[in-house]
Amino acid sequence: MDFGFAAEDEAFRGEAREWLAGHVDGSQDRRAWERTLGKSGWIGLGWGESGYGNRTATLTQQVAWAEEYARSGAPARSGHIGEKLLAPTLLAHGSDEQKARFLPPVAAGEELWCQGYSEPGAGSDLAGVRTRAVRAEDGAYRISGQKIWTSLAHEADWCFVLARTDPESRRHHGLSFLLVPMDQPGRVEVRPIRQLTGTSEFNEVFFDGAHARAEHVVGGEGQGWRVAMSLLGFERGVSTLAQQVGFAQELTRVVQAAVRTGVAADPVVRALLVRQWAELLTMRWNALRTLGGSGDAGAPSVAKLLWAGWHQRLGELAMLVRGAEATVGPREWGSSTPYELDELQHLFLFARADTIYGGSDQVQRTIIAERVLGLPREPKGVV
């Protein structure tokens, strides 16, 4: 598509920048911040004329908001899974009752969501999920199983869970997409996973007979694969451009470190820095080119391959330009601060996971090979 910002888009950008400047102070509680966003109408910009969001915005205005948000230093969003993943899925596949129940609290920033897809042994292979959902005599479902790498599960009020409702089914057949409340003591347990960075954004979630109401199955029983694949298509888009604003800020810090340490005088290092800059511009142009398009099965996979590898290389470059000082923490270790990282050390360690989460590089290449290039499907059971 021919993508550009019109005068009304820039006016919208100015309104967003002004609002953020007046509300971001760097000390907000993330849940309270979601309510602040909702109260001022900044959640649900991409829901169109659904009647369940707040203000409506064109695609270019959504990009402007996302970019200004990234530049503002506002808190990382706790509500983006509900807003960007669940809501479009309900608008596409949910019943009127499901939309009326779940979309207004998301728009208000009152209910937070997490995604129950990946499992041990079935990370990127969603068709291999083993979590079970059994219909009880009262008509509700009882869910048992384990999910892993569940972002923000420790904060979430609800989880959308891909589970097997037909015990005789295999692979992508017999799956259902269920909306499950997290506040079920004894039935839902969340265990944080400590990462290389010392933080715990991801979690394990254990379901032991957790309840889900029959009317909270999205798209109908046995239609979970169709709904789940539709949801994955919403994972990339406007947010990719906002992500690139953050990448540009990180690249600036790496360049500043190279100048400070003197290695920017090395022509090899300069070439690596210029390459990172040029590739980031290329990713932006590609994102703008494909934004709002449809029918290109390979576009999300290409975008994921591009940014994941780029971000990993940036982390490695950040350590290269700092030399030996990259191995030293920013603070003296002690009982109260046993593990501290600065921004560039965090970048390097966290980026190691970029080529795995959200669909590994291998999975993305398989999608491109089979769905775009038309190559034969990979044989099953061949070692």
Coordinates of C-alpha atoms in Angstrom, one line a residue:
M1 CA 0.0 0.0 0.0
D2 CA 1.0 3.6 -0.4
F3 CA 1.8 4.5 3.2
G4 CA 2.2 8.1 4.3
F5 CA 1.2 10.5 7.1
A6 CA -1.4 13.1 6.2
A7 CA -2.0 16.5 8.0
E8 CA -4.7 14.9 10.2
D9 CA -2.3 12.1 11.1
E10 CA 0.3 14.6 12.3
A11 CA -2.3 16.5 14.2
F12 CA -3.3 13.2 15.9
R13 CA 0.4 12.6 16.6
G14 CA 0.7 16.0 18.2
E15 CA -2.3 15.3 20.5
A16 CA -0.8 11.9 21.5
R17 CA 2.6 13.5 22.2
E18 CA 1.1 16.2 24.3
W19 CA -1.1 13.8 26.3
L20 CA 1.9 11.5 27.0
A21 CA 4.1 14.4 28.0
G22 CA 1.5 15.4 30.6
H23 CA 0.9 12.0 32.0
V24 CA 4.1 10.0 31.9
D25 CA 6.2 10.5 35.0
G26 CA 8.3 7.3 35.2
S27 CA 6.8 6.1 38.5
Q28 CA 3.4 4.6 37.4
D29 CA 2.1 1.3 38.7
R30 CA 1.5 -0.7 35.5
R31 CA -2.1 -1.7 36.3
A32 CA -3.0 1.9 37.3
W33 CA -1.4 3.1 34.1
E34 CA -3.7 0.8 32.1
R35 CA -6.7 2.4 33.7
T36 CA -5.3 5.9 33.0
L37 CA -4.9 5.0 29.3
G38 CA -8.4 3.6 29.2
K39 CA -10.0 6.6 31.0
S40 CA -8.5 8.9 28.3
G41 CA -9.5 6.7 25.4
W42 CA -6.2 5.4 24.3
I43 CA -7.0 1.7 24.3
G44 CA -8.7 0.0 21.4
L45 CA -7.7 2.5 18.7
G46 CA -7.6 -0.3 16.1
W47 CA -11.0 -1.8 16.9
G48 CA -12.7 0.3 14.2
E49 CA -16.4 1.0 14.6
S50 CA -17.0 -2.0 16.8
G51 CA -18.7 0.1 19.5
Y52 CA -16.6 -1.5 22.2
G53 CA -13.4 0.5 22.1
N54 CA -12.7 4.1 22.9
R55 CA -11.8 6.6 20.2
T56 CA -11.3 5.3 16.7
A57 CA -8.2 5.9 14.7
T58 CA -7.0 5.2 11.1
L59 CA -4.1 2.8 10.6
T60 CA -1.7 5.7 10.1
Q61 CA -2.9 7.3 13.3
Q62 CA -2.4 4.0 15.2
V63 CA 1.2 4.0 13.9
A64 CA 1.6 7.6 15.1
W65 CA 0.3 6.7 18.6
A66 CA 2.5 3.6 18.9
E67 CA 5.6 5.6 17.8
E68 CA 5.0 8.4 20.2
Y69 CA 4.3 6.0 23.0
A70 CA 7.6 4.3 22.4
R71 CA 9.5 7.6 22.4
S72 CA 7.8 8.9 25.6
G73 CA 9.4 6.5 28.1
A74 CA 5.9 5.4 29.2
P75 CA 5.7 2.1 31.1
A76 CA 5.7 -1.2 29.3
R77 CA 2.1 -2.2 28.6
S78 CA 0.4 -4.8 30.8
G79 CA -2.8 -4.7 28.7
H80 CA -1.4 -5.2 25.2
I81 CA -2.2 -8.9 25.1
G82 CA -5.9 -8.2 25.7
E83 CA -6.0 -5.2 23.4
K84 CA -3.9 -6.4 20.5
L85 CA -4.5 -10.2 20.5
L86 CA -7.7 -11.1 22.3
A87 CA -9.8 -8.2 21.2
P88 CA -9.3 -8.6 17.4
T89 CA -9.9 -12.3 17.9
L90 CA -13.2 -11.7 19.6
L91 CA -14.2 -9.2 17.0
A92 CA -13.5 -11.8 14.3
H93 CA -14.8 -15.0 16.0
G94 CA -16.5 -14.1 19.2
S95 CA -20.3 -14.1 19.9
D96 CA -22.1 -10.8 20.7
E97 CA -22.3 -11.9 24.3
Q98 CA -18.5 -12.5 24.5
K99 CA -17.7 -9.2 22.9
A100 CA -20.1 -7.4 25.3
R101 CA -18.6 -9.1 28.4
F102 CA -14.9 -8.9 27.6
L103 CA -14.1 -6.0 25.4
P104 CA -15.3 -3.1 27.6
P105 CA -13.1 -4.1 30.6
V106 CA -10.1 -4.3 28.2
A107 CA -10.8 -0.9 26.8
A108 CA -11.1 0.5 30.3
G109 CA -7.8 -1.1 31.4
E110 CA -9.6 -3.0 34.1
E111 CA -8.9 -6.6 33.1
L112 CA -5.5 -7.9 32.0
W113 CA -4.9 -11.0 29.9
C114 CA -2.3 -13.6 29.2
Q115 CA -1.9 -16.2 26.4
G116 CA -2.0 -19.9 27.1
Y117 CA -0.4 -21.5 24.0
S118 CA 3.1 -22.9 24.5
E119 CA 3.7 -26.1 26.5
P120 CA 6.7 -28.1 27.5
G121 CA 7.4 -30.2 24.4
A122 CA 5.1 -28.1 22.3
G123 CA 6.6 -24.6 22.2
S124 CA 6.3 -23.5 18.6
D125 CA 4.4 -26.6 17.6
L126 CA 0.9 -25.5 18.7
A127 CA -0.7 -28.6 17.2
G128 CA 1.1 -30.7 19.8
V129 CA -0.7 -29.2 22.8
R130 CA -1.6 -31.7 25.5
T131 CA -3.6 -29.6 27.9
R132 CA -7.1 -31.1 28.2
A133 CA -10.5 -29.6 28.7
V134 CA -13.2 -32.0 29.7
R135 CA -16.9 -31.1 29.7
A136 CA -18.4 -31.7 33.1
E137 CA -22.0 -32.6 34.0
D138 CA -22.8 -28.9 34.7
G139 CA -21.8 -28.0 31.1
A140 CA -18.6 -26.2 32.1
Y141 CA -15.1 -27.3 31.2
R142 CA -12.4 -28.7 33.6
I143 CA -9.0 -27.8 32.3
S144 CA -5.8 -29.8 33.3
G145 CA -2.3 -29.3 31.9
Q146 CA 0.6 -27.0 31.8
K147 CA 1.5 -23.9 29.8
I148 CA 5.0 -22.3 29.7
W149 CA 6.6 -19.0 28.7
T150 CA 3.3 -17.3 29.6
S151 CA 4.0 -13.6 29.5
L152 CA 2.6 -11.5 32.4
A153 CA 0.6 -14.5 33.8
H154 CA 1.5 -13.2 37.3
E155 CA -0.5 -10.0 36.6
A156 CA -3.3 -11.4 34.4
D157 CA -7.0 -11.7 35.4
W158 CA -7.8 -14.0 32.5
C159 CA -6.0 -16.4 30.1
F160 CA -7.1 -17.5 26.7
V161 CA -6.1 -21.2 26.6
L162 CA -5.7 -23.5 23.6
A163 CA -6.8 -26.9 24.9
R164 CA -7.7 -30.4 23.5
T165 CA -11.5 -30.9 24.0
D166 CA -11.6 -34.1 22.0
P167 CA -9.4 -36.7 23.7
E168 CA -9.3 -38.9 20.6
S169 CA -8.1 -36.2 18.3
R170 CA -4.6 -35.6 17.1
R171 CA -2.5 -32.6 16.0
H172 CA -4.6 -29.5 15.0
H173 CA -8.0 -31.3 15.2
G174 CA -10.1 -31.4 18.4
L175 CA -8.7 -28.2 19.9
S176 CA -10.8 -25.4 21.5
F177 CA -10.1 -21.8 22.4
L178 CA -11.3 -21.1 26.0
L179 CA -11.4 -18.0 28.1
V180 CA -10.3 -19.0 31.6
P181 CA -10.3 -16.8 34.8
M182 CA -6.9 -16.9 36.6
D183 CA -8.3 -16.3 40.1
Q184 CA -8.9 -20.0 40.9
P185 CA -6.9 -20.9 44.0
G186 CA -5.9 -24.5 44.0
R187 CA -6.9 -24.9 40.4
V188 CA -4.6 -22.3 38.7
E189 CA -0.9 -21.9 39.8
V190 CA 1.5 -19.4 38.4
R191 CA 5.3 -20.0 38.8
P192 CA 7.6 -17.3 37.6
I193 CA 10.6 -18.3 35.4
R194 CA 13.8 -16.5 36.3
Q195 CA 15.7 -15.5 33.2
L196 CA 19.3 -14.7 32.4
T197 CA 18.5 -11.1 33.0
G198 CA 17.4 -11.8 36.6
T199 CA 13.8 -10.8 35.8
S200 CA 10.7 -12.9 35.4
E201 CA 8.4 -11.7 32.6
F202 CA 7.6 -15.3 31.7
N203 CA 5.8 -17.9 33.8
E204 CA 4.8 -21.5 34.0
V205 CA 1.0 -21.9 34.5
F206 CA -0.5 -25.2 35.9
F207 CA -4.2 -26.0 35.5
D208 CA -5.6 -28.6 37.8
G209 CA -9.3 -28.8 37.1
A210 CA -9.6 -25.1 36.4
H211 CA -13.1 -24.1 35.4
A212 CA -14.2 -22.4 32.1
R213 CA -17.8 -21.7 31.3
A214 CA -19.3 -23.3 28.2
E215 CA -20.3 -19.9 26.8
H216 CA -16.6 -18.8 27.0
V217 CA -15.5 -21.1 24.1
V218 CA -14.6 -18.8 21.2
G219 CA -15.6 -19.9 17.7
G220 CA -17.2 -23.1 18.9
E221 CA -15.9 -26.4 20.3
G222 CA -13.3 -28.0 18.1
Q223 CA -12.5 -24.8 16.2
G224 CA -9.6 -23.8 18.4
W225 CA -6.9 -24.2 15.7
R226 CA -8.7 -21.8 13.3
V227 CA -9.2 -19.2 16.0
A228 CA -5.6 -19.6 17.3
M229 CA -4.1 -19.2 13.8
S230 CA -6.3 -16.1 13.3
L231 CA -5.0 -14.6 16.5
L232 CA -1.3 -15.2 15.5
G233 CA -2.0 -13.0 12.5
F234 CA -2.7 -10.1 14.8
E235 CA 0.7 -10.4 16.6
R236 CA 2.6 -8.3 14.2
G237 CA 1.6 -5.0 12.6
V238 CA 1.4 -1.5 14.1
S239 CA 3.4 -2.8 17.1
T240 CA 6.3 -3.7 14.9
L241 CA 6.9 0.0 14.0
A242 CA 6.7 1.0 17.7
Q243 CA 9.2 -1.8 18.4
Q244 CA 11.6 -0.2 15.9
V245 CA 11.5 3.1 17.7
G246 CA 12.8 1.3 20.8
F247 CA 15.4 -0.4 18.6
A248 CA 16.6 3.0 17.3
Q249 CA 17.0 4.2 20.9
E250 CA 19.0 1.1 21.8
L251 CA 21.2 1.6 18.7
T252 CA 21.8 5.2 19.7
R253 CA 23.1 4.0 23.1
V254 CA 25.4 1.5 21.5
V255 CA 26.8 4.2 19.2
Q256 CA 27.3 6.5 22.2
A257 CA 29.2 3.7 24.0
A258 CA 31.4 3.2 21.0
V259 CA 32.3 6.9 20.9
R260 CA 32.9 6.9 24.7
T261 CA 35.2 3.9 24.6
G262 CA 37.0 5.1 21.5
V263 CA 36.3 2.0 19.4
A264 CA 34.2 4.1 17.0
A265 CA 37.6 5.0 15.4
D266 CA 38.0 1.4 14.3
P267 CA 36.7 1.2 10.6
V268 CA 35.5 -2.4 11.2
V269 CA 33.4 -1.2 14.2
R270 CA 32.1 1.8 12.2
A271 CA 31.0 -0.6 9.4
L272 CA 29.1 -2.8 11.8
L273 CA 27.3 0.2 13.3
V274 CA 26.4 1.6 9.9
R275 CA 25.1 -1.8 8.9
Q276 CA 22.8 -2.0 11.9
W277 CA 21.5 1.5 11.1
A278 CA 20.9 0.6 7.4
E279 CA 19.2 -2.7 8.3
L280 CA 16.9 -0.9 10.8
L281 CA 15.8 1.6 8.1
T282 CA 15.2 -1.4 5.8
M283 CA 13.0 -3.1 8.4
R284 CA 11.0 0.1 8.8
W285 CA 10.4 0.4 5.1
N286 CA 9.4 -3.2 4.9
A287 CA 7.0 -2.8 7.8
L288 CA 5.4 0.3 6.2
R289 CA 5.2 -1.6 2.8
T290 CA 3.3 -4.5 4.3
L291 CA 1.2 -2.7 6.9
G292 CA -2.5 -3.0 6.3
G293 CA -1.9 -5.6 3.6
S294 CA -3.6 -9.0 3.6
G295 CA -3.1 -12.4 2.0
D296 CA 0.7 -12.4 2.3
A297 CA 1.3 -15.5 4.4
G298 CA 5.0 -14.9 4.6
A299 CA 5.0 -11.2 5.6
P300 CA 4.8 -11.9 9.4
S301 CA 7.5 -14.6 9.2
V302 CA 9.8 -12.4 7.2
A303 CA 9.4 -9.6 9.7
K304 CA 10.1 -11.8 12.7
L305 CA 13.2 -13.3 11.0
L306 CA 14.5 -9.8 10.2
W307 CA 14.1 -8.1 13.6
A308 CA 15.0 -11.1 15.8
G309 CA 18.4 -11.6 14.1
W310 CA 19.0 -7.8 14.0
H311 CA 18.3 -7.4 17.7
Q312 CA 20.6 -10.3 18.6
R313 CA 23.4 -8.8 16.6
L314 CA 22.8 -5.4 18.2
G315 CA 23.3 -7.0 21.7
E316 CA 26.5 -8.6 20.5
L317 CA 27.7 -5.3 19.1
A318 CA 26.9 -3.6 22.4
M319 CA 29.3 -6.0 24.2
L320 CA 31.9 -5.6 21.5
V321 CA 32.1 -1.8 21.7
R322 CA 32.4 -1.9 25.5
G323 CA 35.2 -4.4 25.7
A324 CA 36.2 -5.7 29.1
E325 CA 33.8 -3.3 31.0
A326 CA 30.9 -5.2 29.5
T327 CA 31.6 -8.0 32.0
V328 CA 31.3 -5.8 35.1
G329 CA 27.9 -5.0 36.6
P330 CA 26.8 -1.4 37.3
R331 CA 26.7 -1.8 41.1
E332 CA 28.7 -3.6 43.7
W333 CA 27.2 -7.0 44.4
G334 CA 25.6 -7.6 47.8
S335 CA 22.8 -9.3 49.7
S336 CA 20.3 -6.7 48.6
T337 CA 21.6 -6.4 45.0
P338 CA 22.8 -9.8 44.1
Y339 CA 22.3 -9.4 40.4
E340 CA 22.4 -6.1 38.6
L341 CA 22.6 -5.3 34.9
D342 CA 22.8 -2.1 33.0
E343 CA 20.7 -1.4 29.9
L344 CA 23.2 -2.8 27.3
Q345 CA 23.9 -5.9 29.3
H346 CA 20.2 -6.5 29.6
L347 CA 19.9 -6.0 25.9
F348 CA 22.5 -8.6 25.1
L349 CA 21.1 -11.3 27.4
F350 CA 17.4 -10.8 26.7
A351 CA 18.0 -10.8 22.9
R352 CA 19.3 -14.3 23.1
A353 CA 15.7 -15.4 23.3
D354 CA 14.5 -13.3 20.3
T355 CA 15.1 -16.1 17.8
I356 CA 13.1 -18.5 19.9
Y357 CA 9.9 -16.9 21.4
G358 CA 7.0 -15.9 19.2
G359 CA 7.9 -18.7 16.8
S360 CA 11.5 -19.8 16.4
D361 CA 13.6 -18.9 13.3
Q362 CA 13.3 -22.5 12.2
V363 CA 9.5 -22.4 12.4
Q364 CA 9.4 -19.1 10.5
R365 CA 11.6 -20.5 7.7
T366 CA 9.3 -23.5 7.4
I367 CA 6.3 -21.3 7.1
I368 CA 8.0 -19.3 4.3
A369 CA 9.2 -22.5 2.6
E370 CA 5.8 -24.3 2.6
R371 CA 3.2 -21.5 2.4
V372 CA 5.0 -19.0 0.2
L373 CA 7.6 -20.9 -1.9
G374 CA 5.4 -24.0 -2.2
L375 CA 8.2 -26.4 -1.2
P376 CA 7.2 -29.9 -0.1
R377 CA 6.2 -30.3 3.6
E378 CA 8.8 -31.6 5.9
P379 CA 8.5 -35.4 6.4
K380 CA 7.2 -36.4 9.9
G381 CA 9.2 -38.8 12.0
V382 CA 12.4 -38.5 10.0
V383 CA 15.5 -38.1 12.1

